[in-house]
Short mmCIF file of C-alpha atoms and ligand atoms in Angstrom, two decimals:
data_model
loop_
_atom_site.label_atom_id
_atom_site.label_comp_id
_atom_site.label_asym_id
_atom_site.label_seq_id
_atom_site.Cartn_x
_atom_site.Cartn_y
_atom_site.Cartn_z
CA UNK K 1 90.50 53.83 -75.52
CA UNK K 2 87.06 54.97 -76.21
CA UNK K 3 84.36 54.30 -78.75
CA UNK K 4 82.00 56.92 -76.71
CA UNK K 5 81.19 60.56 -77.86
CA UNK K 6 79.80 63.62 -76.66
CA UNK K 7 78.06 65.95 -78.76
CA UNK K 8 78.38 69.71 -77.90
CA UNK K 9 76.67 72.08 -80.05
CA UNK K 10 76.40 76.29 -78.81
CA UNK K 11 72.79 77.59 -79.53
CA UNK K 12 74.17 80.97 -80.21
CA UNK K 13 76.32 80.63 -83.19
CA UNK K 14 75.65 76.67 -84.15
CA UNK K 15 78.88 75.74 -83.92
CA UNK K 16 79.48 72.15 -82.62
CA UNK K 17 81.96 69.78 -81.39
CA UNK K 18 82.35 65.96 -81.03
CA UNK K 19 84.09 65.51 -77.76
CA UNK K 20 85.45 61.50 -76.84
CA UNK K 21 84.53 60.28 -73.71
CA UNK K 22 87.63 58.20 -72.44
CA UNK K 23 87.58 55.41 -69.39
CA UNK K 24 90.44 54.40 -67.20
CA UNK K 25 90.92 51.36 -65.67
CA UNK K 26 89.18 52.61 -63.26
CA UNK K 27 86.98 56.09 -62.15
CA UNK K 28 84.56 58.38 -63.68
CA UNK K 29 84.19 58.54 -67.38
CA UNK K 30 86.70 62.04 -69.14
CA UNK K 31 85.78 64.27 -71.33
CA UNK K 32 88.76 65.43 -73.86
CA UNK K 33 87.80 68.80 -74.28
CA UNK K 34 91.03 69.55 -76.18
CA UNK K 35 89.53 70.18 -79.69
CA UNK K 36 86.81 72.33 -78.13
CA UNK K 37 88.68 75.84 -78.36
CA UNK K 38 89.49 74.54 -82.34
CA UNK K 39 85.94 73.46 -83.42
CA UNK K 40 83.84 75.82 -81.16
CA UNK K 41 86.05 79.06 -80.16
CA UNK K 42 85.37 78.88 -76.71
CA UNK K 43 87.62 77.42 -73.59
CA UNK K 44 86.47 75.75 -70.83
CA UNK K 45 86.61 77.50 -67.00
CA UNK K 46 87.56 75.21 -64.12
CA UNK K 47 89.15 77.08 -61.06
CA UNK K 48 91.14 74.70 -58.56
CA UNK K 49 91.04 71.97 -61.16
CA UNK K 50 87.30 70.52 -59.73
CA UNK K 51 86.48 68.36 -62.80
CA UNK K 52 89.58 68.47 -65.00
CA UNK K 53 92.28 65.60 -65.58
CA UNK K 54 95.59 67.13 -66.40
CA UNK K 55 96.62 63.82 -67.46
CA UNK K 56 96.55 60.47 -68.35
CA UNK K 57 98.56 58.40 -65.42
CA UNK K 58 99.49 54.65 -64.19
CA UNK K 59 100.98 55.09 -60.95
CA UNK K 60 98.46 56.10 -58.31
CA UNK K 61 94.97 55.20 -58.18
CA UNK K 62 91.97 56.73 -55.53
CA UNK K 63 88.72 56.48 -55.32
CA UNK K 64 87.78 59.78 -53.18
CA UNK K 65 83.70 58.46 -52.54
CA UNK K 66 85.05 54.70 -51.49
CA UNK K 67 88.01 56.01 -49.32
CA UNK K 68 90.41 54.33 -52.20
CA UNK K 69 94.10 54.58 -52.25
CA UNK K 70 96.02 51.91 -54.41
CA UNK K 71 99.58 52.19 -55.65
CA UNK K 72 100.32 50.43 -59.24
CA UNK K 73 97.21 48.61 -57.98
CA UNK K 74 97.99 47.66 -54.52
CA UNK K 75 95.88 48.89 -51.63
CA UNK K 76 97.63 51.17 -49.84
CA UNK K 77 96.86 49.12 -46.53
CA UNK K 78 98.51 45.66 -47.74
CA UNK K 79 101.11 48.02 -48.60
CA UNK K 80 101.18 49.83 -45.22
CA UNK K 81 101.23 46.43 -43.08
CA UNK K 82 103.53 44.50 -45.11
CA UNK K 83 105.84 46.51 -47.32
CA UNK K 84 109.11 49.16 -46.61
CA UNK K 85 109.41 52.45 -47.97
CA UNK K 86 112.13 51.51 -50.13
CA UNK K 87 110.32 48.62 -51.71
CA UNK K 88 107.49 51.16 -52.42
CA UNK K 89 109.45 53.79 -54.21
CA UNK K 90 110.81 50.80 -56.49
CA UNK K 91 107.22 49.98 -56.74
CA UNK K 92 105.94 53.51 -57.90
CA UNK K 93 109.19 53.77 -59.81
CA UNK K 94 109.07 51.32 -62.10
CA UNK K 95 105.57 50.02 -61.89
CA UNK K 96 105.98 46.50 -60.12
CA UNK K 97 107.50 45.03 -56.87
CA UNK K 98 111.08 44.06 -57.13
CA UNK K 99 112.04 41.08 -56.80
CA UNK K 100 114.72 40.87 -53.51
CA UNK K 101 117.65 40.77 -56.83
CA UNK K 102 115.76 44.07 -58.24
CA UNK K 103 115.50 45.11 -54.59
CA UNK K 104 119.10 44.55 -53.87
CA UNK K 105 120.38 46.68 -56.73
CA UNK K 106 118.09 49.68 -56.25
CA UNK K 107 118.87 49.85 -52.66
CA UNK K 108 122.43 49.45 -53.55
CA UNK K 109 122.01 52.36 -56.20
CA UNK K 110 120.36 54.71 -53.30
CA UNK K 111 123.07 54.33 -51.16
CA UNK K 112 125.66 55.09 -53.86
CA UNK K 113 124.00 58.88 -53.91
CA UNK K 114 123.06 59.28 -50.45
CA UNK K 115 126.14 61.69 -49.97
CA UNK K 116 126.09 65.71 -50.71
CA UNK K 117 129.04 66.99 -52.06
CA UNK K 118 131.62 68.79 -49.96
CA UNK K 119 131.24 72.15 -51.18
CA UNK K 120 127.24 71.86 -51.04
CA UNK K 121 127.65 71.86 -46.89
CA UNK K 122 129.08 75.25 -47.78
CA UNK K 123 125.27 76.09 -48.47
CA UNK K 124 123.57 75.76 -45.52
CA UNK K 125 126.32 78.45 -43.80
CA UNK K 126 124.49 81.01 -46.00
CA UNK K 127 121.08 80.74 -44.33
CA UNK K 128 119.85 82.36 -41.39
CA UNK K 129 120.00 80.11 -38.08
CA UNK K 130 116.39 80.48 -37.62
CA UNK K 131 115.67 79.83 -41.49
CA UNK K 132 112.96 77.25 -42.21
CA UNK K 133 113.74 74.24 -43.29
CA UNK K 134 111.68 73.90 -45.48
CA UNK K 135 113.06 77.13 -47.16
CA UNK K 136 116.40 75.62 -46.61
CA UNK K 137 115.04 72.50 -49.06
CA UNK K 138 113.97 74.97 -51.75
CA UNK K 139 117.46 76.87 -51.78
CA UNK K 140 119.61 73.42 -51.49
CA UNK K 141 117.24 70.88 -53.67
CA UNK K 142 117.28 73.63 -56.66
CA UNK K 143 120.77 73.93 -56.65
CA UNK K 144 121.53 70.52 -57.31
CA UNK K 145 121.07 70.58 -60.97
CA UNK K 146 124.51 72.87 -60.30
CA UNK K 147 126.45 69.78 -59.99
CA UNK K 148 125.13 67.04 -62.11
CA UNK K 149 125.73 68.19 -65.42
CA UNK K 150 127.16 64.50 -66.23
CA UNK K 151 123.26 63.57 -66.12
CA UNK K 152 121.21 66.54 -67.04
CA UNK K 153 119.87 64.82 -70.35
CA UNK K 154 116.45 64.84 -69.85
CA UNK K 155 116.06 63.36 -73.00
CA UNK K 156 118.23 60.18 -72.34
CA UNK K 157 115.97 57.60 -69.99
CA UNK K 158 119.67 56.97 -68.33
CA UNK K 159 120.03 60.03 -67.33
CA UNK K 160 116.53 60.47 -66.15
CA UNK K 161 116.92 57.47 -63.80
CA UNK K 162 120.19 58.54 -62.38
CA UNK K 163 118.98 61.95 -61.27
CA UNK K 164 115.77 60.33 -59.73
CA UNK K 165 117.89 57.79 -57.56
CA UNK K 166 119.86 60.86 -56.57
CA UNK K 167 116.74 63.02 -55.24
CA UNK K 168 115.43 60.05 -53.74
CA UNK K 169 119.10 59.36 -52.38
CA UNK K 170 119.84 63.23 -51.05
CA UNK K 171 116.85 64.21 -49.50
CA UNK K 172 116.88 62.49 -46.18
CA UNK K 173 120.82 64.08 -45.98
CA UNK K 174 119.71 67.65 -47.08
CA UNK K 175 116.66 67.54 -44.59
CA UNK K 176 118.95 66.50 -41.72
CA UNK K 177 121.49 68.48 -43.13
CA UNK K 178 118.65 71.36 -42.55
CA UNK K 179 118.02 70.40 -39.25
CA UNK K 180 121.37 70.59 -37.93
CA UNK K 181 122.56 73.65 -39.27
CA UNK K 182 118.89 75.23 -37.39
CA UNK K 183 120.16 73.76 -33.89
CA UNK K 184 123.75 74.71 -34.40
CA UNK K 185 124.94 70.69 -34.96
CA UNK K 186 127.57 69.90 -37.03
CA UNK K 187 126.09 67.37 -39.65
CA UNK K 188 126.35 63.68 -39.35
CA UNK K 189 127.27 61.52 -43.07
CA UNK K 190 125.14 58.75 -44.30
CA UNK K 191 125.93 55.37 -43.11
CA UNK K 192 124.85 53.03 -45.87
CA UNK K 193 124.39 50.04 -44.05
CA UNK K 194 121.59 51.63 -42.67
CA UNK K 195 117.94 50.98 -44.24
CA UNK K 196 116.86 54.27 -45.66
CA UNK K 197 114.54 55.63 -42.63
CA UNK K 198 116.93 54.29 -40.05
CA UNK K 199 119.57 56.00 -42.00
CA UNK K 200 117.80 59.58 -41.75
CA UNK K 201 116.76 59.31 -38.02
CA UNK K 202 120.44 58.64 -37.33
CA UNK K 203 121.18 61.81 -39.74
CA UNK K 204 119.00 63.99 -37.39
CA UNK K 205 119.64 62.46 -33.95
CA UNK K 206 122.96 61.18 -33.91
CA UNK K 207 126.03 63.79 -32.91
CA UNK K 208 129.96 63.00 -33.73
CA UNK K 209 130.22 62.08 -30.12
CA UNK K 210 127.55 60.12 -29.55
CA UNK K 211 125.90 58.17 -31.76
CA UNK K 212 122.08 57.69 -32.20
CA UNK K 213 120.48 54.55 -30.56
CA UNK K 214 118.07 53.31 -33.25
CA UNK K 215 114.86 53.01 -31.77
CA UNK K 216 112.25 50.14 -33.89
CA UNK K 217 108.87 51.78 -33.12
CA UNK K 218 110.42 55.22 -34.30
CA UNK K 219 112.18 53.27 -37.59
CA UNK K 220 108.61 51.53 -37.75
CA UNK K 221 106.73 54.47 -37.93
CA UNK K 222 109.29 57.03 -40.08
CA UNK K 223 108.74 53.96 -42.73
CA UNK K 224 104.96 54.21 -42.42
CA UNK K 225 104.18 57.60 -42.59
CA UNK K 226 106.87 57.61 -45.66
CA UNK K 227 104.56 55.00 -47.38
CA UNK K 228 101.49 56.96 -46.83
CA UNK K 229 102.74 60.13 -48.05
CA UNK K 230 105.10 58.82 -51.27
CA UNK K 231 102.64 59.59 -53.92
CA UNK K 232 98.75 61.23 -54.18
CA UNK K 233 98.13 60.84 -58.11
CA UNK K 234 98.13 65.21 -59.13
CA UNK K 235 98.05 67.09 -56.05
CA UNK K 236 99.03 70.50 -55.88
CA UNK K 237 102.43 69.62 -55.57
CA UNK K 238 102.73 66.81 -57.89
CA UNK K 239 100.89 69.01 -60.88
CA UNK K 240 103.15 71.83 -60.15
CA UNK K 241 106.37 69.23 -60.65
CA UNK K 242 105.08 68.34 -64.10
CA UNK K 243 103.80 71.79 -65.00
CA UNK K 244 107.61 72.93 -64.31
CA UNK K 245 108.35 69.69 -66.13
CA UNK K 246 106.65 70.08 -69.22
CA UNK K 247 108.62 73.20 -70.06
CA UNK K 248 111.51 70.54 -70.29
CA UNK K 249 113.36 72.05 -67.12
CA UNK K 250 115.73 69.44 -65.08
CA UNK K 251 114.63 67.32 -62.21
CA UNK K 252 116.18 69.09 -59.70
CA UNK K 253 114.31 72.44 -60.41
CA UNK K 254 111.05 70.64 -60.86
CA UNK K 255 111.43 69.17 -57.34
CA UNK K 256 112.36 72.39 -55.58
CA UNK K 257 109.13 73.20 -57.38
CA UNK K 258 107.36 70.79 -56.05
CA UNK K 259 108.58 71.27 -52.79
CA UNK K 260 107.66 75.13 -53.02
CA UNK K 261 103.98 73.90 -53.42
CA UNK K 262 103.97 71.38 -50.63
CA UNK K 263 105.03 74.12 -48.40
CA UNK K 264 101.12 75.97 -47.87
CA UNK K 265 99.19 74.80 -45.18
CA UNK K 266 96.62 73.72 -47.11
CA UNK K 267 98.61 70.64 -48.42
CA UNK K 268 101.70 69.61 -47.03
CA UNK K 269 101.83 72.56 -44.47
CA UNK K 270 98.87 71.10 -43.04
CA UNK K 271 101.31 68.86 -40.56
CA UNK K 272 103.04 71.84 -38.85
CA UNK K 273 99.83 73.71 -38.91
CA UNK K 274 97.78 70.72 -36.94
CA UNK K 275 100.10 70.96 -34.17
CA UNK K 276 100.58 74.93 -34.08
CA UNK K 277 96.99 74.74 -33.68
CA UNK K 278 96.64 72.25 -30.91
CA UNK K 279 99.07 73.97 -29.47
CA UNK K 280 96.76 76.90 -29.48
CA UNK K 281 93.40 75.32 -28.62
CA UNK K 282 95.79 74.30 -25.63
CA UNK K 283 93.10 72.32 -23.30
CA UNK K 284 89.68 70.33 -24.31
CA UNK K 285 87.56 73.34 -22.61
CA UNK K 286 88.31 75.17 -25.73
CA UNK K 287 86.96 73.21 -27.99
CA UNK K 288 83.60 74.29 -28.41
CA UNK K 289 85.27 77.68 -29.24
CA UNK K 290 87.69 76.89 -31.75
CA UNK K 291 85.14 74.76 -33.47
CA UNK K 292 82.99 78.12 -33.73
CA UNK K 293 85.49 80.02 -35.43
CA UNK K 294 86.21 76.91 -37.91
CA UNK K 295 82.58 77.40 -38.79
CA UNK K 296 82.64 81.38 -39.07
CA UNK K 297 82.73 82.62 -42.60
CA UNK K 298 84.29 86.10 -41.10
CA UNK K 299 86.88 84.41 -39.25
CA UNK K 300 89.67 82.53 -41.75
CA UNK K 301 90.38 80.12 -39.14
CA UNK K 302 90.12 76.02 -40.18
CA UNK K 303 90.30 73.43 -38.57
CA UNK K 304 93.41 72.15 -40.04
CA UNK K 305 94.19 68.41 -40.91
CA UNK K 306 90.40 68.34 -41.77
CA UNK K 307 88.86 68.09 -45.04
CA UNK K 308 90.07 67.00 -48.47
CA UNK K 309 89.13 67.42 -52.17
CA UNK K 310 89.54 64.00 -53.12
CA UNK K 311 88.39 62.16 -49.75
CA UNK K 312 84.79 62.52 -49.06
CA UNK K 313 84.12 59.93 -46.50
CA UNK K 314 87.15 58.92 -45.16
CA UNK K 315 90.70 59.07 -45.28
CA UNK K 316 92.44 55.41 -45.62
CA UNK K 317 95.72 57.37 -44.73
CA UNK K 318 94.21 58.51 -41.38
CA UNK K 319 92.58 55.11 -40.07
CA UNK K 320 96.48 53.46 -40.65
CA UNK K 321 97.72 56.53 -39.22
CA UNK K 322 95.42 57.13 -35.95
CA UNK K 323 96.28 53.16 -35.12
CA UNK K 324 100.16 54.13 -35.52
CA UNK K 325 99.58 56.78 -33.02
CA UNK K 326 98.07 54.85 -30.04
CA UNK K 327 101.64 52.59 -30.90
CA UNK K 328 104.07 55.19 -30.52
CA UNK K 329 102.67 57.51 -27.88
CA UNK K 330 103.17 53.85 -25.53
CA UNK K 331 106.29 53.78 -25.98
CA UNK K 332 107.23 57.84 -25.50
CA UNK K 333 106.74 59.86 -22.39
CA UNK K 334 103.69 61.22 -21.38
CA UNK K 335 104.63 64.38 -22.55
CA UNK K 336 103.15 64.44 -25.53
CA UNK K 337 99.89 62.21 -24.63
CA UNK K 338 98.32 65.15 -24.02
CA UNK K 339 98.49 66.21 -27.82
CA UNK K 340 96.86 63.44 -28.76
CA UNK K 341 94.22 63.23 -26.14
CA UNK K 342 93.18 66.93 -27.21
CA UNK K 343 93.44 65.88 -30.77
CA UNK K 344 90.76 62.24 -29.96
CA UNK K 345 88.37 64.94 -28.43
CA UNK K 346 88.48 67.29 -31.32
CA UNK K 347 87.88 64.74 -34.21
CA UNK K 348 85.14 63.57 -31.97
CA UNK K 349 83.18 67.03 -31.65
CA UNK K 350 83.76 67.57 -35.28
CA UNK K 351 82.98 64.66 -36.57
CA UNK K 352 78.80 65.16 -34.61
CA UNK K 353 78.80 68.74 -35.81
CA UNK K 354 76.21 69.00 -38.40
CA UNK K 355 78.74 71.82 -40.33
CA UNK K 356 81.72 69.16 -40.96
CA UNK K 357 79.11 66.15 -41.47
CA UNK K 358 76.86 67.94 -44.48
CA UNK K 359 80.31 69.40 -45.76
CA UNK K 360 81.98 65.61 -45.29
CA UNK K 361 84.93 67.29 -43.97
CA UNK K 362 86.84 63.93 -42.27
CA UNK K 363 90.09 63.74 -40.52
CA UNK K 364 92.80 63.65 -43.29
CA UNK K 365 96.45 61.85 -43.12
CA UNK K 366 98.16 65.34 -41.24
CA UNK K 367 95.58 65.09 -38.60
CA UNK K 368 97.79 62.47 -37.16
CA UNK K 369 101.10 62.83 -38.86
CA UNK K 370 102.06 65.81 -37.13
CA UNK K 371 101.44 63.94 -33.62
CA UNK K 372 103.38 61.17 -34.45
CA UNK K 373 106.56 62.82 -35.37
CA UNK K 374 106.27 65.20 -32.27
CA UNK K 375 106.08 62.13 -29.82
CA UNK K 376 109.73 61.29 -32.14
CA UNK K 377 111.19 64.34 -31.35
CA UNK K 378 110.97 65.64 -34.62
CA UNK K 379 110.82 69.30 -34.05
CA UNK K 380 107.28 71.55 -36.04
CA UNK K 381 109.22 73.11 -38.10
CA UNK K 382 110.93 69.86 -39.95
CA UNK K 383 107.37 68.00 -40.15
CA UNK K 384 107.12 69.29 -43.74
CA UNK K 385 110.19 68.36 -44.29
CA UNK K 386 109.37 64.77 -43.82
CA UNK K 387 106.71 64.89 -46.59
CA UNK K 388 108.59 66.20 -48.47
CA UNK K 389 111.02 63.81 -47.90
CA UNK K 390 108.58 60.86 -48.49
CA UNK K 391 106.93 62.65 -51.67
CA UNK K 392 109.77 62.83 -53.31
CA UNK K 393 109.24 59.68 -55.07
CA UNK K 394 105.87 60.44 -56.08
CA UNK K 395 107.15 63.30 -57.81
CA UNK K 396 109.89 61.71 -59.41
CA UNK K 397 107.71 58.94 -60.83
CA UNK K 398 105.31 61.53 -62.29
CA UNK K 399 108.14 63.67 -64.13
CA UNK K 400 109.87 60.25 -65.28
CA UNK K 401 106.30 59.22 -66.79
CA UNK K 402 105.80 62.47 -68.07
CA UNK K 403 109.25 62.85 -69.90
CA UNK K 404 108.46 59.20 -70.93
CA UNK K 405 104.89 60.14 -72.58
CA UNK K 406 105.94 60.83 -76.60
CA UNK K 407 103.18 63.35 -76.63
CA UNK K 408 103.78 65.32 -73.74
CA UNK K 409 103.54 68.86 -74.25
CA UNK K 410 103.87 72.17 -72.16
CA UNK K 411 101.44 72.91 -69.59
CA UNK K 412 99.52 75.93 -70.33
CA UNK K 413 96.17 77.12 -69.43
CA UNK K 414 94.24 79.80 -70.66
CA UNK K 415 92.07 82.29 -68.28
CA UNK K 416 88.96 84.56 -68.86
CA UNK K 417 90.78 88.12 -68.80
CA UNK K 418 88.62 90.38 -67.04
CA UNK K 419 91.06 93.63 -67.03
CA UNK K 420 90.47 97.03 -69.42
CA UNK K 421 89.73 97.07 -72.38
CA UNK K 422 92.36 98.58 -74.81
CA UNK K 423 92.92 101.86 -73.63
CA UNK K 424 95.71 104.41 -74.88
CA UNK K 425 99.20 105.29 -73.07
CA UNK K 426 98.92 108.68 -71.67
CA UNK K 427 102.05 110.78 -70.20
CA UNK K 428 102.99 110.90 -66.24
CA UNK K 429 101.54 114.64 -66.60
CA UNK K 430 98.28 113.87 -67.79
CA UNK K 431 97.38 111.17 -65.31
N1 CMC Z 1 87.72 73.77 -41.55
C1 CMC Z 1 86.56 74.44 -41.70
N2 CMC Z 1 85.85 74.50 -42.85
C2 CMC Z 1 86.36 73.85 -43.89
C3 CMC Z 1 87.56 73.13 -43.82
C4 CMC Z 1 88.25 73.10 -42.59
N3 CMC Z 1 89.40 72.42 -42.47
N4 CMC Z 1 87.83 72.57 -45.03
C5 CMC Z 1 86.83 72.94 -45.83
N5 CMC Z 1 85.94 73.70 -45.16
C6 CMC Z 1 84.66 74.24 -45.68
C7 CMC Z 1 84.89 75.44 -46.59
O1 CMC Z 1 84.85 76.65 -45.87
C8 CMC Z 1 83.73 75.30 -47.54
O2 CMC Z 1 82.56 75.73 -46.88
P1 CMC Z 1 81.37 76.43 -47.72
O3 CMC Z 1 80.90 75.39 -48.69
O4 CMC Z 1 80.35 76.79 -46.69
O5 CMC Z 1 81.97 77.63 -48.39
C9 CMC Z 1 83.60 73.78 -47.73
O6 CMC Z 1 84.09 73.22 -46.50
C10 CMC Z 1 84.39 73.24 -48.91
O7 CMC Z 1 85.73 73.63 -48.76
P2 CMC Z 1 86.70 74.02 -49.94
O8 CMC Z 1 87.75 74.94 -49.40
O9 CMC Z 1 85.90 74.51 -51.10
O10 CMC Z 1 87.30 72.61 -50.29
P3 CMC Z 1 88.59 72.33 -51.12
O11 CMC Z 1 88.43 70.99 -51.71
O12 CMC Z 1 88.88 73.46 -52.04
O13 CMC Z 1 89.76 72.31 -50.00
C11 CMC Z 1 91.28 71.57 -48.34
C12 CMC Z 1 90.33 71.17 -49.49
C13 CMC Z 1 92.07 70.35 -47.92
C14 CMC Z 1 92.25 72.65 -48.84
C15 CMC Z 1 90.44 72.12 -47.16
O14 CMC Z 1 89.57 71.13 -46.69
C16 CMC Z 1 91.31 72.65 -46.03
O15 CMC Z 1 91.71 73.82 -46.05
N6 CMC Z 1 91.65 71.78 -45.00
C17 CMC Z 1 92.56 72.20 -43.96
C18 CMC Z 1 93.99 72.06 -44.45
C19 CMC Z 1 94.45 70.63 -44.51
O16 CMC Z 1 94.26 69.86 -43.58
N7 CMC Z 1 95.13 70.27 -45.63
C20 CMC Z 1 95.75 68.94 -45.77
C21 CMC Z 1 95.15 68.13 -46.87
S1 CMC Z 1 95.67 66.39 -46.77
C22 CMC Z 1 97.39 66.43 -47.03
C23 CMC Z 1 97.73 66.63 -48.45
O17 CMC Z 1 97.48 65.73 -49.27
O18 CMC Z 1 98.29 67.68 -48.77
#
């Protein structure tokens, strides 16, 4: 993989290190710093993980500078016009597109696990009416592992696969299953014959007496905004999956993990917090104002669904996203035009103010997300959910092609301790 070095040597005490520089297919060149702490006594310091691969990968591919997103190599926009979420998580799955044979048996193996036990429905009776959902998703994903000890071999690929169809399977019925229990509803099944986002929107819509007109620009855009979120290469959610995976825990804990993470507003939050704050802003007059306090360094405010660490120019999510937007809101009622409008004027003024150019802070994929599943009558509070849902394949890919990896090995990093020095134990009295 490489044939490149680095030479390190520290002026102070002469002790040196020959580092290899690796290339990917594609991207910047790595350093593998891993012998440094062995042949030089000293770690390396990276806070937030700005320079540092965690590891090597073949699944997801951006290029943050170039506005880049490819899946196993396909852009995500061919993938966005032309493919189905399903044929996607096949795709990130198992590394190529199925052919319709392939397609036909994974779909059929989805739908075999799309039901929740009995006794797990005995769950959601435990949480608070009010509860979040998305804290609903922690409690109910996690205890999965509970019931699946016929498949809990992470060491036996078999076993790995079966639990991955069954998160992928599950959590469109838990997240409905969620939704329900907040609104008081009893809780629809799965109906297999449905396509997988069809199949959820019926889940969350439909009641036993009345079932749920599907509607195709709402099917149409579930399925896109489920492509666009499935995977983001190692995110904050997707490192903390295979951080919780490397200790060799199941599946079903590492997800619930995972999920944990997506929850803050500064990743998969972000949604819910876009249209808390439009909400707020309320009217285009108060821009200017909220725009101030984005720039304030006293005031914590941001402007949410703006900025990325990756994405420095653009977003490729967003530009599919914002076009999906002008489709649905249509089709709705005016109701939630509004939203939108207020959100257009926004991205404008930020996108001339000198403080979000020089800081390349661009509309990112929850600008719009949020707006979309509003105008579907997806309520705030389940519009993490719905990442969640859709990211669950990413995160299943990652821990499958971790467990896979011969030389995996626990996650753990090291830290600069800057508490006392050793100091000696005195008694209650004497303090
Ligand atoms: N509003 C105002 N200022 C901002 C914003 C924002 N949304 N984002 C970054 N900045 C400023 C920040 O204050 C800093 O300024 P300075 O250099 O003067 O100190 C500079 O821009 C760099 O920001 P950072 O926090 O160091 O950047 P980061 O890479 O650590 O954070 C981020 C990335 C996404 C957490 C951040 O941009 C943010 O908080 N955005 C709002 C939340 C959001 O929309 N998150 C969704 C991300 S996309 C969905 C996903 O994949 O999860």
């Amino acid at each position: 993989m490489t044939n490149k070095f680095v030479n390190l040597t520290n002026s102070t005490d002469g002790l040196s290190a020959e580092l290899p520089l690796y290339l990917g297919t594609e991207g910047p060149e790595v350093l593998d710093i891993s012998t440094l702490y062995r042949d030089m006594g000293v770690f390396t310091y990276d806070p937030g993980f700005m320079a540092t691969a965690s590891c090597k990968s073949s699944i997801t591919y951006i290029d943050g500078n170039k506005g880049i997103l490819r899946y196993r190599g396909y852009p995500i926009e061919q993938l966005a016009e032309n493919s189905n979420y399903l044929e996607v998580s096949y795709l990130l799955l198992y590394g190529e597109l199925p052919t319709s044979i392939q397609f036909d048996i994974f779909k059929g193996n989805i739908c075999y696990h799309t039901m929740v036990k009995e006794t797990l429905k005995s769950f959601f009776g435990g949480f608070h009416h009010d509860a979040h959902p998305m804290g609903i998703m922690v409690g109910v994903v996690g205890s999965l592992s509970a019931f699946y000890h016929d498949s809990l071999d992470i060491h036996d690929p078999r076993h790995r696969e079966i639990s991955a169809h069954r998160l992928i399977a599950k959590m469109p019925t838990i997240a409905a299953a969620s939704y329900k229990h907040s609104i008081g509803e009893p809780f629809i099944y799965p109906r297999n014959d449905l396509d997988y986002c069809e199949n959820f929107l019926r889940m969350m819509f439909a009641t036993p007496c009345e079932d749920y007109q599907l509607d195709p620009v709402a099917v149409k855009a579930v399925n896109l905004l489920f492509i666009l979120h499935a995977d983001h290469e190692q995110n904050a959610s997707t490192s903390t999956v295979r951080l919780a995976g490397s200790s060799q825990a199941n599946p079903f804990a590492c997800i619930a993990s995972g999920i944990a993470s997506l929850w803050g507003p500064f990743h998969g939050g972000a949604n819910e917090a876009v249209l808390d704050m439009l909400n707020e802003i309320g009217d285009v007059s108060q821009i200017d104002k909220y725009i101030a306090k984005a720039k304030d360094k006293d005031d914590p405010f941001r402007l949410m669904g703006f900025g990325h660490r990756v994405y420095k120019n653009f977003d490729p999510r967003a530009t599919i996203i914002r076009e999906m937007c002008h489709e649905v809101l249509k089709t709705v009622s005016a109701e939630d035009n509004p939203l939108f409008e207020l959100a257009l004027e926004l991205e404008q003024v930020a996108l001339n103010d000198e403080y979000f150019v020089e800081r390349k802070l661009y509309p990112n994929v929850d600008f719009y997300s949020g707006i979309i599943y509003r105008a579907l009558k997806i309520p705030n509070n389940m519009l993490t959910v719905m990442f969640a849902i859709a990211r669950t394949v990413g995160w299943v890919a990652h821990w499958l092609e971790m467990m896979a990896d011969p030389k995996q090995r626990i996650g753990r990093p090291r830290q600069i301790y800057t508490g006392a020095g050793e100091r000696d134990y005195r008694s209650m009295d004497k303090r």
